[in-house]
Short mmCIF file of C-alpha atoms in Angstrom, two decimals:
data_model
loop_
_atom_site.label_atom_id
_atom_site.label_comp_id
_atom_site.label_asym_id
_atom_site.label_seq_id
_atom_site.Cartn_x
_atom_site.Cartn_y
_atom_site.Cartn_z
CA MET L 1 111.53 122.40 119.78
CA PRO L 2 112.53 120.32 116.50
CA CYS L 3 111.61 122.78 113.66
CA ILE L 4 111.22 121.77 109.97
CA ALA L 5 114.05 124.37 108.70
CA SER L 6 113.28 123.34 104.65
CA LEU L 7 110.78 121.35 102.64
CA THR L 8 111.04 120.99 98.83
CA THR L 9 110.01 118.25 96.65
CA ALA L 10 111.29 117.09 93.04
CA VAL L 11 109.21 114.91 90.42
CA PRO L 12 110.76 113.82 87.27
CA GLN L 13 110.63 114.85 83.72
CA PHE L 14 107.88 112.97 82.29
CA ARG L 15 104.24 114.63 83.04
CA LEU L 16 101.05 112.34 81.71
CA PRO L 17 97.87 114.01 81.77
CA GLN L 18 95.43 111.48 82.77
CA ALA L 19 93.46 111.44 79.95
CA LYS L 20 96.51 110.07 77.92
CA ILE L 21 96.92 107.32 80.71
CA LYS L 22 92.98 106.48 80.24
CA GLU L 23 93.73 106.15 76.43
CA MET L 24 96.90 103.98 76.74
CA SER L 25 94.91 101.83 79.39
CA GLN L 26 92.01 101.30 77.38
CA ALA L 27 94.23 99.66 74.99
CA TYR L 28 96.21 97.39 77.26
CA PHE L 29 93.51 96.37 79.80
CA GLN L 30 91.07 95.49 76.99
CA GLU L 31 90.92 91.90 77.91
CA ILE L 32 89.23 92.79 81.64
CA PRO L 33 85.44 92.28 81.42
CA ARG L 34 83.27 95.29 81.49
CA ILE L 35 86.52 97.59 80.73
CA GLU L 36 84.75 100.51 79.03
CA LEU L 37 82.77 100.71 82.43
CA LEU L 38 85.93 100.31 84.35
CA LEU L 39 87.76 102.89 82.67
CA GLN L 40 85.25 105.65 84.60
CA ILE L 41 87.91 104.74 87.64
CA PHE L 42 90.02 107.23 85.60
CA ASP L 43 87.74 110.24 85.69
CA ASN L 44 86.88 109.70 89.08
CA ALA L 45 90.42 109.63 90.52
CA GLU L 46 90.30 113.54 91.08
CA VAL L 47 93.74 113.19 89.28
CA GLU L 48 94.47 115.56 86.10
CA PHE L 49 98.56 115.17 85.96
CA ARG L 50 101.24 112.73 87.24
CA HIS L 51 104.77 112.27 87.11
CA PHE L 52 106.97 109.20 85.56
CA CYS L 53 110.85 108.84 85.62
CA PHE L 54 110.31 107.20 82.01
CA PRO L 55 107.90 107.52 78.64
CA PRO L 56 104.86 105.62 78.37
CA ASP L 57 106.04 103.34 76.31
CA TYR L 58 108.91 102.13 78.69
CA TYR L 59 106.08 100.50 81.36
CA LEU L 60 104.43 98.34 78.47
CA ALA L 61 107.94 96.99 77.61
CA SER L 62 108.97 93.45 78.92
CA ARG L 63 111.14 94.42 81.68
CA ASP L 64 112.00 92.11 84.53
CA PHE L 65 111.87 93.07 88.20
CA GLU L 66 115.77 93.03 88.13
CA GLN L 67 116.12 95.94 85.53
CA ARG L 68 113.20 97.82 86.83
CA ASN L 69 114.62 97.74 90.31
CA LYS L 70 117.98 98.82 88.68
CA ASP L 71 116.21 101.47 86.73
CA PHE L 72 114.69 102.63 90.24
CA LEU L 73 118.45 103.10 92.14
CA GLU L 74 119.46 105.21 88.91
CA GLN L 75 116.44 107.59 88.82
CA ALA L 76 116.14 107.69 92.89
CA VAL L 77 119.83 108.72 93.37
CA ALA L 78 119.28 111.66 90.37
CA LEU L 79 116.10 112.87 91.82
CA SER L 80 117.25 112.66 95.63
CA SER L 81 120.40 114.24 94.85
CA GLN L 82 118.21 117.37 93.08
CA ALA L 83 116.14 117.48 96.07
CA ILE L 84 118.49 117.59 98.44
CA GLN L 85 120.42 120.39 96.92
CA GLN L 86 117.43 122.63 96.78
CA ALA L 87 116.22 121.84 100.37
CA LEU L 88 119.76 122.75 101.71
CA ALA L 89 119.46 126.21 100.18
CA GLY L 90 122.95 126.97 100.31
CA ASP L 91 124.09 125.25 103.10
CA PRO L 92 126.91 123.05 103.59
CA ILE L 93 126.19 119.17 102.88
CA ASP L 94 128.06 118.40 105.47
CA SER L 95 125.29 120.17 108.14
CA ILE L 96 123.12 117.10 107.63
CA ASN L 97 124.00 115.05 110.66
CA HIS L 98 121.32 111.99 109.98
CA VAL L 99 119.24 110.89 107.10
CA ILE L 100 116.14 109.11 107.06
CA TYR L 101 115.26 107.39 103.67
CA VAL L 102 112.03 106.20 103.29
CA THR L 103 110.86 104.30 100.44
CA THR L 104 108.33 101.26 99.72
CA THR L 105 108.73 101.06 95.52
CA GLY L 106 111.92 99.89 95.40
CA VAL L 107 114.86 97.53 97.25
CA MET L 108 118.31 98.86 97.46
CA THR L 109 121.42 97.43 99.45
CA PRO L 110 123.39 98.99 100.12
CA SER L 111 120.35 101.44 100.79
CA LEU L 112 120.18 104.89 98.99
CA GLU L 113 121.99 107.26 101.54
CA ALA L 114 125.06 105.14 100.80
CA HIS L 115 125.09 105.77 97.08
CA LEU L 116 124.32 109.56 97.64
CA TYR L 117 127.49 109.66 100.13
CA ASN L 118 129.48 108.65 96.92
CA ARG L 119 127.26 111.00 94.79
CA ILE L 120 126.83 114.13 96.69
CA GLY L 121 129.44 113.98 99.57
CA LEU L 122 127.17 113.30 102.74
CA ARG L 123 129.65 113.35 105.54
CA ALA L 124 131.13 109.69 106.12
CA ASN L 125 129.86 109.56 109.80
CA ILE L 126 126.38 110.45 108.99
CA ARG L 127 123.37 108.45 110.91
CA ARG L 128 121.21 106.51 108.48
CA SER L 129 117.99 105.19 109.34
CA PRO L 130 116.53 103.77 105.83
CA ILE L 131 112.67 103.00 106.34
CA PHE L 132 110.86 100.42 103.97
CA GLY L 133 107.59 98.73 104.06
CA ILE L 134 105.47 101.73 105.54
CA GLY L 135 103.69 102.47 102.35
CA CYS L 136 101.93 106.10 102.08
CA ALA L 137 102.06 106.48 106.12
CA GLY L 138 106.14 106.22 105.67
CA GLY L 139 106.42 109.98 105.49
CA VAL L 140 104.92 110.99 108.68
CA ASN L 141 106.30 108.20 110.43
CA ALA L 142 109.79 109.99 109.41
CA LEU L 143 108.90 113.03 110.66
CA ALA L 144 108.45 111.52 114.13
CA HIS L 145 111.88 109.79 114.26
CA ALA L 146 113.10 112.88 113.25
CA ARG L 147 111.68 114.75 115.95
CA ASP L 148 113.12 111.93 118.40
CA PHE L 149 116.55 112.53 117.06
CA ALA L 150 116.27 116.43 117.05
CA LEU L 151 115.40 116.23 120.91
CA ALA L 152 117.81 113.89 121.79
CA TYR L 153 120.81 115.72 119.54
CA PRO L 154 119.60 119.36 119.82
CA GLN L 155 122.34 120.69 117.59
CA SER L 156 121.44 117.85 114.68
CA ARG L 157 120.02 118.26 111.42
CA THR L 158 118.15 115.56 110.41
CA LEU L 159 117.21 114.89 106.39
CA ILE L 160 114.04 113.19 105.76
CA LEU L 161 114.12 111.80 101.75
CA CYS L 162 110.87 110.34 100.96
CA VAL L 163 111.42 108.57 97.47
CA GLU L 164 108.78 106.85 95.57
CA LEU L 165 108.89 105.55 92.25
CA CYS L 166 105.60 104.16 92.02
CA GLY L 167 105.65 103.47 88.11
CA GLN L 168 108.36 100.84 88.85
CA THR L 169 105.95 98.59 90.25
CA PHE L 170 103.65 98.21 87.27
CA GLN L 171 102.78 94.66 86.73
CA LYS L 172 103.11 94.10 83.24
CA GLY L 173 100.73 90.94 82.21
CA ASP L 174 98.39 91.69 85.66
CA PHE L 175 94.79 92.12 83.76
CA SER L 176 93.09 92.73 87.25
CA PRO L 177 90.85 95.48 88.03
CA ARG L 178 92.96 96.09 90.77
CA ASN L 179 95.93 97.06 89.02
CA LEU L 180 93.93 99.21 86.62
CA VAL L 181 92.97 101.09 90.04
CA ALA L 182 96.90 101.39 90.93
CA THR L 183 97.60 102.83 87.20
CA SER L 184 94.69 105.28 87.48
CA LEU L 185 96.31 106.84 90.83
CA PHE L 186 99.57 106.27 91.48
CA GLY L 187 102.57 108.66 90.24
CA ASP L 188 106.53 109.23 91.23
CA GLY L 189 108.10 112.24 93.07
CA VAL L 190 110.60 112.62 95.71
CA ALA L 191 110.21 114.99 98.83
CA ALA L 192 113.10 116.19 101.30
CA LEU L 193 112.89 117.95 104.57
CA MET L 194 115.18 119.55 107.13
CA VAL L 195 114.50 119.10 110.72
CA ASP L 196 116.80 121.18 113.05
CA GLY L 197 117.35 120.65 116.61
CA ALA L 198 116.15 123.23 119.07
CA GLU L 199 119.38 124.67 120.11
CA LYS L 200 119.99 125.40 116.47
CA GLU L 201 117.01 128.41 116.49
CA THR L 202 115.93 127.26 113.30
CA LYS L 203 112.93 129.62 112.22
CA GLY L 204 110.15 127.47 110.41
CA PRO L 205 107.11 124.75 111.79
CA GLN L 206 107.54 123.13 114.82
CA ILE L 207 107.27 119.36 115.27
CA LEU L 208 105.34 119.21 118.41
CA ALA L 209 104.65 115.47 118.63
CA ALA L 210 103.78 112.47 116.77
CA HIS L 211 101.66 109.33 117.24
CA SER L 212 101.60 105.92 115.74
CA GLU L 213 98.91 103.36 116.35
CA LEU L 214 98.08 99.97 114.78
CA ILE L 215 94.90 98.42 113.57
CA PRO L 216 94.20 94.74 114.77
CA ASP L 217 93.84 91.99 112.16
CA SER L 218 94.44 93.95 108.99
CA LEU L 219 97.56 92.53 107.50
CA ASP L 220 95.59 92.57 104.18
CA VAL L 221 94.45 95.84 103.93
CA MET L 222 97.46 97.26 102.00
CA GLY L 223 100.80 96.12 100.87
CA TRP L 224 102.62 94.23 98.41
CA ASP L 225 102.87 90.48 97.27
CA VAL L 226 106.45 90.03 96.62
CA THR L 227 106.38 88.09 93.39
CA SER L 228 108.60 86.82 91.17
CA ASN L 229 107.56 89.65 88.83
CA GLY L 230 108.37 92.49 91.30
CA LEU L 231 105.98 94.07 94.11
CA GLU L 232 102.26 93.43 93.48
CA LEU L 233 99.70 95.42 94.90
CA ILE L 234 97.34 94.63 97.88
CA LEU L 235 94.77 96.96 98.00
CA SER L 236 91.60 96.24 99.91
CA PRO L 237 88.18 98.16 98.56
CA GLU L 238 87.41 98.47 102.41
CA VAL L 239 89.87 101.20 103.05
CA ALA L 240 87.77 103.74 103.29
CA ARG L 241 85.87 102.20 106.02
CA TYR L 242 88.78 101.80 108.15
CA VAL L 243 89.44 105.51 108.21
CA HIS L 244 85.80 105.25 109.40
CA ASP L 245 85.92 103.15 111.87
CA TYR L 246 89.22 103.52 113.16
CA LEU L 247 90.87 107.13 112.51
CA PRO L 248 88.68 109.62 114.61
CA GLN L 249 89.51 107.20 117.89
CA ILE L 250 93.01 107.65 117.15
CA VAL L 251 93.29 111.20 116.17
CA ASP L 252 91.18 111.79 119.11
CA ARG L 253 93.12 109.73 121.52
CA PHE L 254 96.26 111.44 120.00
CA LEU L 255 94.65 114.92 120.81
CA LYS L 256 93.83 114.19 124.02
CA SER L 257 96.98 113.49 125.28
CA GLU L 258 98.22 116.34 123.54
CA GLN L 259 95.88 118.68 125.58
CA MET L 260 93.98 119.22 122.23
CA GLU L 261 90.64 118.77 120.52
CA LEU L 262 90.09 118.97 116.76
CA SER L 263 88.66 122.82 116.73
CA ASP L 264 92.17 123.45 117.72
CA ILE L 265 93.12 122.35 114.51
CA GLU L 266 93.34 124.87 111.85
CA TYR L 267 95.09 122.75 108.98
CA CYS L 268 94.60 119.49 107.74
CA ILE L 269 97.83 117.76 106.31
CA PHE L 270 96.19 114.72 105.30
CA HIS L 271 97.43 112.02 102.98
CA PRO L 272 95.51 112.69 99.31
CA GLY L 273 95.19 108.66 99.03
CA GLY L 274 92.49 108.89 96.73
CA PRO L 275 89.05 110.50 96.63
CA LYS L 276 87.05 108.16 98.50
CA ILE L 277 89.61 108.56 101.36
CA LEU L 278 89.34 112.09 100.79
CA SER L 279 85.82 112.04 101.54
CA ALA L 280 86.10 109.50 104.32
CA TYR L 281 88.00 112.01 106.36
CA GLN L 282 85.71 114.47 104.99
CA GLU L 283 82.75 112.83 106.60
CA VAL L 284 84.33 111.20 109.80
CA PHE L 285 85.94 114.79 110.95
CA GLN L 286 82.86 117.14 109.34
CA LEU L 287 85.37 119.13 107.70
CA PRO L 288 84.37 121.92 105.38
CA PRO L 289 85.43 121.00 101.11
CA GLU L 290 88.37 123.87 101.50
CA ALA L 291 90.00 121.98 104.75
CA LEU L 292 91.34 119.53 102.28
CA ARG L 293 92.36 121.78 99.69
CA PHE L 294 96.12 121.11 99.96
CA SER L 295 95.26 117.59 99.65
CA ARG L 296 93.26 117.79 96.57
CA HIS L 297 95.51 119.80 94.95
CA VAL L 298 98.32 117.50 95.05
CA LEU L 299 96.26 114.62 94.23
CA ARG L 300 95.25 116.42 91.14
CA CYS L 301 98.52 117.43 90.05
CA TYR L 302 100.64 114.74 91.24
CA GLY L 303 98.33 111.57 91.93
CA ASN L 304 99.37 109.32 95.09
CA VAL L 305 103.04 109.35 95.69
CA SER L 306 102.91 106.91 98.73
CA SER L 307 105.26 108.20 101.44
CA ALA L 308 106.24 111.49 99.90
CA SER L 309 102.35 112.67 99.27
CA VAL L 310 101.85 114.18 102.56
CA LEU L 311 104.70 116.12 102.63
CA PHE L 312 104.09 117.36 99.26
CA VAL L 313 100.71 118.27 100.81
CA LEU L 314 102.57 120.29 103.64
CA LYS L 315 104.47 122.00 101.32
CA ASP L 316 101.36 123.27 99.65
CA ALA L 317 99.90 124.19 102.87
CA ILE L 318 103.17 126.14 104.04
CA ASP L 319 103.81 127.93 100.40
CA HIS L 320 99.95 128.78 99.80
CA GLY L 321 98.11 128.28 102.79
CA HIS L 322 100.08 131.52 104.21
CA PRO L 323 99.55 130.02 108.00
CA ALA L 324 99.59 132.57 111.04
CA GLU L 325 102.22 131.89 112.95
CA GLY L 326 101.11 129.94 116.06
CA GLN L 327 98.69 127.84 114.01
CA ILE L 328 98.57 123.79 114.32
CA GLY L 329 98.25 121.73 111.41
CA LEU L 330 97.54 117.96 111.89
CA VAL L 331 99.57 115.42 109.72
CA ALA L 332 97.99 112.06 108.77
CA ALA L 333 98.58 109.38 106.70
CA MET L 334 97.46 105.86 106.78
CA GLY L 335 99.06 102.58 105.52
CA PRO L 336 99.92 99.08 105.53
CA GLY L 337 100.12 97.55 108.70
CA PHE L 338 97.39 98.71 108.87
CA ALA L 339 98.40 101.77 110.99
CA ALA L 340 97.89 105.53 111.39
CA GLU L 341 100.45 107.98 111.50
CA LEU L 342 99.82 111.33 112.97
CA ALA L 343 101.92 114.38 113.67
CA LEU L 344 101.15 117.95 115.06
CA VAL L 345 102.95 121.18 113.74
CA ARG L 346 102.78 124.81 115.24
CA PHE L 347 103.39 126.85 112.21
#
């Protein structure tokens, strides 16, 4: 069975308290009507700190999309190199046969793994699977692809690399409430996860199964509008309703296909999209508050880091949840499509 050999995260140096970001936003978004009332979103976001690649003044300066994307490339290579070295834990870099690179916050051609080949010496014949455009669901989608590759090549090692520098998508000059919501919630971070094939006899959580399901007529729920100024957020206030209306049935179908029920799940590894999303998870699955403690901890300490967030949560559950051998975790995220991405892990 494919196993998670290691999982690490990396964040940039600038750690900003939510109170500081709120203070800056009050000055910047003062043109929005009822700004004092809208600023309560910072207090209600359940975020205490976030990390960014640059100091606050960087995001308020006039930089076009070209410059911000160049900065994305530079920072993505540096942070990814750091995370990969930690995930290798002393193993040689050429032990990696396949890399799945996930992002939705920057554009690179050649993609990141080609830059890393020159930077840290990835093997020249490495298999490459860059994924763009799945947003918050990208980390779980990558787990599914890594599992497939590990089953097809049982001696392989796949690196999943989720790189999300959400600060680079900040829209200077956009005084909409939607941009204010994004400013209150998103942060920067990288997750690096190694998945080994069954014949490598790795000790670690097993990836048992995965499932992906699109929801009809939901293209406008979440995503980007690509504008001359960069990536402009599409974020419907109806996201929590989609969790209510669709996710329970999707999860039920997935678990039944694996001859399981929700009562078999010991750990909920859910993407911390925001407090309303977490409350929706809790309500529809009738979960006790402690079931989402890892998701809430990641939201509190890092904000929403898009595709990397769910891997931050998985790491927190492994490191601090002390799962017993054989216990099952459900990994879940929803993202642009609009779609649900699910996976089962056995600790």
